[in-house]
Amino acid sequence: MPRYNPAEIEPRWQAFWESDRTFQTPKLPVAGEDGSVRKRYILDMFPYPSGDGLHVGHPEGYTATDITARFWRARGESVLHPMGFDAFGLPAEEHAIKTGEHPRIQTQRNIDNFTRQLKMLGFSYDWDRVLATTDESYFRWTQFIFLELYDTWFDVEQQKGRPIAELPIPQDIAAQGDAAVAAYQDERRLAYQDDALVNWCPKLGTVLANEEVQDGKSEVGGHPVKRIPLRQWMLRITSYAERLLEGLDELDWPLGIKKLQQDWIGRSTGAEVDFVAGDHKLRVYTTRPDTLFGATYMVIAPEHPMAEVLTTADQKSAVAAYCEKASFKSDRERTEGDKVKTGVFTGSHAVNPVTGKPVPIWIADYVLAGYGTGAIMAVPAHDVRDFEFAKQFDLPIIQVVDPPKKDPDYEAYTTGKKCFAGHGVAINSGPYDGMKTSEVKHAITEWLAQHDAGHEAVNYKLRDWLFSRQRFWGEPFPILHEVDADGNPTGIKRGVPVDQLPVRLPDLEDFKPHGRPEPPLAKADDDWLYVNIDGKRYRRETNTMPQWAGSCWYYLRYIDNQNDKALIDPAKEKAWMPVDLYVGGAEHAVLHLLYSRFWHKVLFDRGHVTTTEPFGKLVNQGMILGEVEYTGYETESGTPVSASDVKRDVDGNFVTKTGDPVTAKSLTEDEVDKKGDGFVLRADPKLRIDSRAHKMSKSRGNVVNPDVIVREFGADSLRLYEMFMGPLEATKPWAMTGVGGVKNFLDRVWRMVVDQDSDDDILSPTLTGDACDEDQNRMLHATIKKVTEDTENMQFNTAIARMMEFTNFFTRSEKRPVQAIKTFLILLAPYAPHLCEELHRRLGGEGSITKEAWPTWDEAALVETSIEVPVQINGKIKTKINIAPDASKEALAELALSDPKVKELIEGKTIVKQIIVPGRLVNLVIK
């Protein structure tokens, strides 16, 4: 008996697509009849090729984009749908340190495995465009972009990046010579070096970005991380803060993602205020200058550059110990609101400019060096953190804003039991008493400017991008540092000439970090480290770029990945950009997207791209969790207990509400039933049980390998199930039974075409060349309409549900018109491409089904000319009648009463009441 066998079908069609180059992208998109470009650039966030390979969570987004790509190809659009690998990074280097195997070897092995798995799943990528960020032909142009950043300054008046050669040089600077001019330019470049406070991990031997540190430990390995100052490469992303904010308005992105980016950039308007401390000025930024009269102390970050200067002799040891301890805390630890506030007094005071009174200067880790000026004026009556700190150290609290009298907490605010952070009327504020908060803000800011004590300012939470890593496995910087005859740096830098790119990584035998903040590339031979250009000797930059660098612009390289003459061909860039659909995880909501947008805007300013934004539409797929785990409870004697009666005691043990100990017991899916929004014990439905699905991870042992699913059920079943689980954006638990259910659907599709009752491999005898009858035609066109609209809107689960209805309907049909089945296969093909290719060929199709035009529906065919209405007698259905959908009550009653079966049942009886709902039912109440 010929059965549906994915193991035979799928490899055959994958080989056909590869040899036929079915999904090759045209060099330029086709033009429509009106001259418009008909293109779709559909992009996945490319993966990091880990040694673990794909798990079933990865293909969710890839399947969504693949369905979309196949759909738009069938609708006559030119589609660019590429794939690549984000291949630099810490994991490969850590493997090299442990094993001695070069990172490139392991990386390529992982890429090969990922490629095998992606091809196994039938994704319609144009494999001619594949790239890896570790390819020299790729990072050559990453280095070129860095040189463009290095060669650019931001013109505030024009709000754009311009070549450094166009930077106006003040006459007094020019008069000092070339070295002064170079220093002036270096201070304004988008790529510059600075002494930055960094997350240094001695064990990993590298600086980590904030997002790579969790609770004071490295994300990779969980090693302690310490804050230290270090000379680093920085990118001046803050210059583009306003444009990055404004650009969000034009993007078709989820509102939540836009909000995250807005919050990360963190624009606020306030004032910068100078507090005089002896011979020094301590500048603070505040969004509430109206509360200046209530500033009773000041706080600076432990890393503030004036911390040492402001610390008196008798406080030095206490301050040093505090700052050392704070250096091991992450920003999140330091700013968590529920932490007990800590701090140390510097011994110094500063003068409040509006009161003339001295206020003590403290050091506390709840203030970060990276926000504002790294110093704050503390107004404990009107800021929660300042209030908690003042209570902790018994510092004065002066209320300067009177809350609205109707506020339910008014008494708590006025008695110092709570702080009030809202707006109200000024009190205890000298000449400003009685004025509204908004009025006081403006008035005090003007006073500060008039008295040279401050000015209005816009501030951003966004900090310049720390761009250095002390690692081996990353892109080398294309920067040369001039050295004198003794090998000492002169301070002069230059970029590597473009025609000498790429700067390749040196051959190193020892990948291990020093344990000191010195890059491993410094171990390279002098032949790599030193170069001579124009009679001068230079030492190469030995830091490497972070992994973010390669992922900032890969979408551009896909368009023109063989170009060795330029970053991108202008005609191709203009034709394909922007990306029409970008799909990936919400975990990249801020940094990757923000960094890519920043680079893209610089490239726009420098004339390399024609669009101001790279990604037009963004969709975040939801997470696929491991299978649901079911937990029941029982007493020590074995008596089951409902989960609703169980809690945890102070020690974390499970107990009943009365305090009796209970034991948690794992249950299988066969032992539970769904009830409402939860689960119950099948043997006793009164007993509720707990259910939970966790994120897939090796440590939990709940990772599902797609290789296993494909072997048992086929790639089409995996693809279809992941789309059928629920809306693409939703978080969903995996269930093996669900994969089996989808496989059964594909079996039914197979049996609609192939004869299941014959030992020979022949077509089903139910197939016919006849046209569809009215009901079949209506089902066909309704399916075309639903699948088309849902696929276009990426509502894949409901499109699949409709195709299941179609299959059920035609499975019951005694005759199945071949043309209707062929049309249905075109609809199903983006979802289950291997099966549809096979059945398309068996039905006489030539080439690939992907070349078939997408069907259109006929609205007229959707109109029902007759409907079936049940006829009830005393509430029980006795027969059904066919009638026009818009038939009146009278017509419906007349047809029902004339029905032979109804006439027979009511003969000799009295009709007490007629209940008629047009289009729905007829109910005759008789006695």
XYZ file of C-alpha atoms in Angstrom, residues 526-817:
292
model
C 56.300 41.586 14.981
C 55.674 40.814 11.297
C 51.960 41.238 12.032
C 52.167 43.826 14.793
C 54.293 46.409 12.976
C 54.001 47.952 9.520
C 55.883 50.700 7.715
C 53.998 53.230 5.586
C 55.472 56.326 3.965
C 58.646 56.032 6.001
C 56.848 55.827 9.339
C 56.498 52.862 11.672
C 53.113 51.854 13.081
C 51.804 49.301 15.562
C 48.474 47.657 14.802
C 45.510 48.015 17.136
C 45.372 44.783 19.147
C 41.817 44.998 20.492
C 39.115 43.346 18.401
C 35.597 44.436 17.572
C 32.622 43.015 19.498
C 30.329 40.391 17.997
C 27.758 43.151 17.377
C 29.917 44.568 14.569
C 29.234 41.825 12.056
C 25.499 41.752 12.742
C 25.116 45.505 12.208
C 25.123 45.414 8.420
C 24.811 41.830 7.137
C 21.473 42.632 5.499
C 23.365 44.854 3.034
C 25.985 42.236 2.129
C 23.310 39.692 1.199
C 22.255 42.025 -1.609
C 25.701 42.026 -3.220
C 27.762 39.364 -1.481
C 30.234 38.739 -4.313
C 31.258 42.362 -4.741
C 34.980 42.756 -4.067
C 35.153 46.323 -5.387
C 32.687 48.148 -3.156
C 30.605 47.817 -0.017
C 27.493 47.453 -2.178
C 26.468 48.228 -5.750
C 24.339 51.416 -5.630
C 21.777 50.112 -8.141
C 21.256 46.887 -6.183
C 21.019 48.717 -2.871
C 18.412 51.104 -4.228
C 16.411 48.248 -5.782
C 16.290 45.931 -2.749
C 16.357 48.182 0.318
C 14.797 48.526 2.808
C 14.194 45.058 4.250
C 10.437 44.488 3.867
C 10.103 41.913 6.647
C 12.544 41.221 9.475
C 11.732 38.344 11.832
C 13.561 37.427 15.025
C 13.397 37.140 18.773
C 12.321 40.000 21.019
C 15.577 39.576 22.973
C 17.202 41.673 20.222
C 14.606 44.417 20.642
C 17.081 47.052 21.754
C 20.785 46.560 21.153
C 21.107 44.781 17.812
C 18.322 46.838 16.262
C 19.594 50.096 17.730
C 23.182 49.436 16.658
C 22.102 48.445 13.129
C 19.957 51.569 12.796
C 22.890 53.723 13.969
C 25.331 52.226 11.437
C 22.724 52.510 8.701
C 22.160 56.213 9.384
C 25.902 56.861 9.233
C 26.088 54.968 5.925
C 23.151 57.048 4.699
C 24.900 60.268 5.681
C 28.047 59.144 3.868
C 26.149 58.232 0.702
C 26.424 54.431 0.781
C 22.675 53.710 1.164
C 19.516 55.461 0.015
C 17.155 54.642 2.893
C 17.265 56.220 6.344
C 16.127 53.004 8.072
C 17.162 49.401 7.365
C 14.108 47.415 8.480
C 10.621 48.495 7.402
C 8.521 45.833 9.167
C 9.580 43.862 12.226
C 7.901 40.768 13.663
C 9.015 38.992 16.839
C 8.184 35.317 17.008
C 7.199 33.944 20.389
C 9.234 31.442 22.335
C 8.597 27.711 22.034
C 8.892 26.195 25.489
C 9.641 22.620 26.454
C 6.779 20.172 26.896
C 4.348 20.882 29.718
C 5.343 19.302 33.028
C 2.454 18.136 35.226
C 2.787 18.005 39.014
C 0.385 16.421 41.483
C 0.589 16.335 45.275
C -0.049 13.742 47.950
C 0.298 13.460 51.687
C 2.865 11.274 53.442
C 0.249 8.518 53.578
C -0.278 8.709 49.791
C -3.600 10.584 49.781
C -3.858 12.938 46.748
C -4.185 16.664 47.502
C -5.516 19.321 45.133
C -2.921 21.859 43.940
C -5.303 24.616 45.003
C -4.810 23.466 48.610
C -0.988 23.471 48.429
C 1.458 26.285 49.237
C 5.143 26.665 50.133
C 6.288 27.293 53.697
C 9.070 29.675 54.727
C 11.685 27.013 53.898
C 10.268 26.449 50.410
C 8.708 23.062 51.213
C 5.268 22.045 49.901
C 2.602 21.968 52.591
C -1.182 22.059 52.777
C -2.905 25.259 53.862
C -3.072 23.757 57.342
C 0.702 23.179 57.342
C 0.803 19.405 56.758
C 3.734 18.305 54.553
C 2.993 17.046 51.034
C 5.125 15.504 48.301
C 5.241 16.706 44.693
C 4.785 13.954 42.117
C 5.415 14.148 38.357
C 2.469 13.032 36.228
C 2.247 11.927 32.616
C -0.054 13.459 30.017
C -2.251 10.344 30.210
C -2.956 11.007 33.894
C -4.387 14.509 33.420
C -7.334 16.211 31.775
C -7.825 19.804 30.689
C -10.419 21.702 32.692
C -11.076 25.401 32.165
C -7.768 27.246 32.245
C -5.966 24.453 34.111
C -5.617 20.704 34.546
C -7.129 18.073 36.855
C -6.297 14.530 37.806
C -8.079 12.203 35.404
C -8.746 9.634 38.142
C -10.326 12.316 40.352
C -11.371 15.473 38.426
C -11.944 17.357 41.686
C -8.185 17.450 42.270
C -6.380 20.231 40.425
C -2.741 19.787 39.429
C 0.032 22.221 38.583
C 1.333 22.549 35.029
C 4.309 24.461 33.721
C 6.444 24.656 30.597
C 10.037 25.888 30.847
C 12.354 27.477 28.326
C 14.281 24.810 26.448
C 17.762 24.340 27.875
C 20.376 21.606 28.140
C 20.405 21.907 31.922
C 16.694 21.035 32.089
C 17.045 18.285 29.532
C 13.946 19.492 27.663
C 15.596 20.440 24.367
C 13.926 18.852 21.347
C 16.247 18.192 18.405
C 14.625 18.810 14.994
C 16.642 15.907 13.558
C 14.603 13.531 15.728
C 11.280 15.081 14.662
C 12.181 14.985 10.985
C 13.225 11.333 11.210
C 9.930 10.333 12.824
C 7.408 12.707 11.273
C 9.108 14.560 8.398
C 10.125 18.188 7.894
C 6.696 19.227 6.598
C 5.069 18.011 9.807
C 7.555 19.997 11.919
C 7.042 23.145 9.840
C 3.269 22.825 9.885
C 3.056 22.061 13.592
C 5.184 25.051 14.598
C 2.851 27.326 12.631
C -0.310 25.596 13.894
C 0.597 25.863 17.594
C -0.849 29.362 17.857
C -0.196 32.952 16.738
C 3.385 33.511 15.636
C 4.029 36.116 18.356
C 2.698 33.941 21.206
C 4.720 31.837 23.658
C 3.732 28.179 23.236
C 4.634 24.847 24.862
C 5.860 22.003 22.668
C 3.803 18.796 22.546
C 4.811 15.682 20.610
C 1.162 14.664 20.298
C 0.585 17.855 18.316
C 3.235 16.878 15.766
C 1.493 13.543 15.324
C -1.838 15.276 14.770
C -0.412 17.440 11.999
C 1.211 14.366 10.410
C -2.244 12.762 10.297
C -3.522 15.782 8.373
C -0.739 15.427 5.803
C -1.583 11.723 5.525
C -5.153 12.711 4.590
C -3.881 15.135 1.963
C -1.769 12.332 0.505
C -4.753 9.986 0.398
C -6.835 12.560 -1.491
C -4.435 12.052 -4.417
C -2.875 8.596 -4.038
C -4.984 5.408 -3.996
C -4.778 4.026 -0.465
C -6.537 0.775 -1.369
C -4.118 -0.344 -4.069
C -0.799 -2.060 -3.751
C 0.313 -0.134 -6.816
C 1.460 3.466 -6.726
C -1.499 4.954 -8.607
C -3.795 7.952 -8.271
C -6.985 7.731 -6.266
C -9.996 6.608 -8.342
C -12.049 9.369 -6.697
C -10.143 11.982 -8.713
C -12.133 13.257 -11.656
C -11.732 15.757 -14.444
C -15.199 17.169 -13.776
C -15.795 20.689 -12.543
C -16.608 21.288 -8.875
C -20.227 21.161 -7.830
C -21.634 24.232 -6.093
C -20.632 23.224 -2.564
C -17.138 22.160 -3.621
C -16.639 25.360 -5.566
C -17.726 27.448 -2.591
C -15.368 25.547 -0.268
C -12.486 25.960 -2.742
C -12.892 29.701 -3.198
C -13.518 30.300 0.509
C -10.266 28.434 1.200
C -8.342 30.450 -1.392
C -9.624 33.683 0.166
C -8.918 32.674 3.758
C -5.459 31.204 3.131
C -4.426 34.170 0.971
C -5.498 36.785 3.499
C -4.164 34.913 6.524
C -0.812 34.134 4.891
C -0.376 37.751 3.850
C -1.121 38.822 7.444
C 1.139 36.078 8.876
C -1.823 34.443 10.657
C -0.521 31.023 9.777
C -2.390 28.965 12.370
C -5.817 30.021 11.082
C -4.749 29.468 7.466
C -3.775 25.900 8.365
C -7.063 25.363 10.189
C -8.914 26.381 7.020
C -6.857 23.980 4.895
C -7.719 21.208 7.333
C -11.422 22.036 6.833
C -10.928 21.825 3.071
C -9.254 18.427 3.388
C -11.991 17.079 5.647
C -14.650 18.316 3.229
C -13.050 16.830 0.112
C -12.127 13.607 1.886
C -15.881 13.039 2.365
C -16.603 13.787 -1.299
C -17.235 10.807 -3.542
C -15.592 12.661 -6.434
C -12.724 15.110 -6.192
C -12.119 17.375 -9.164
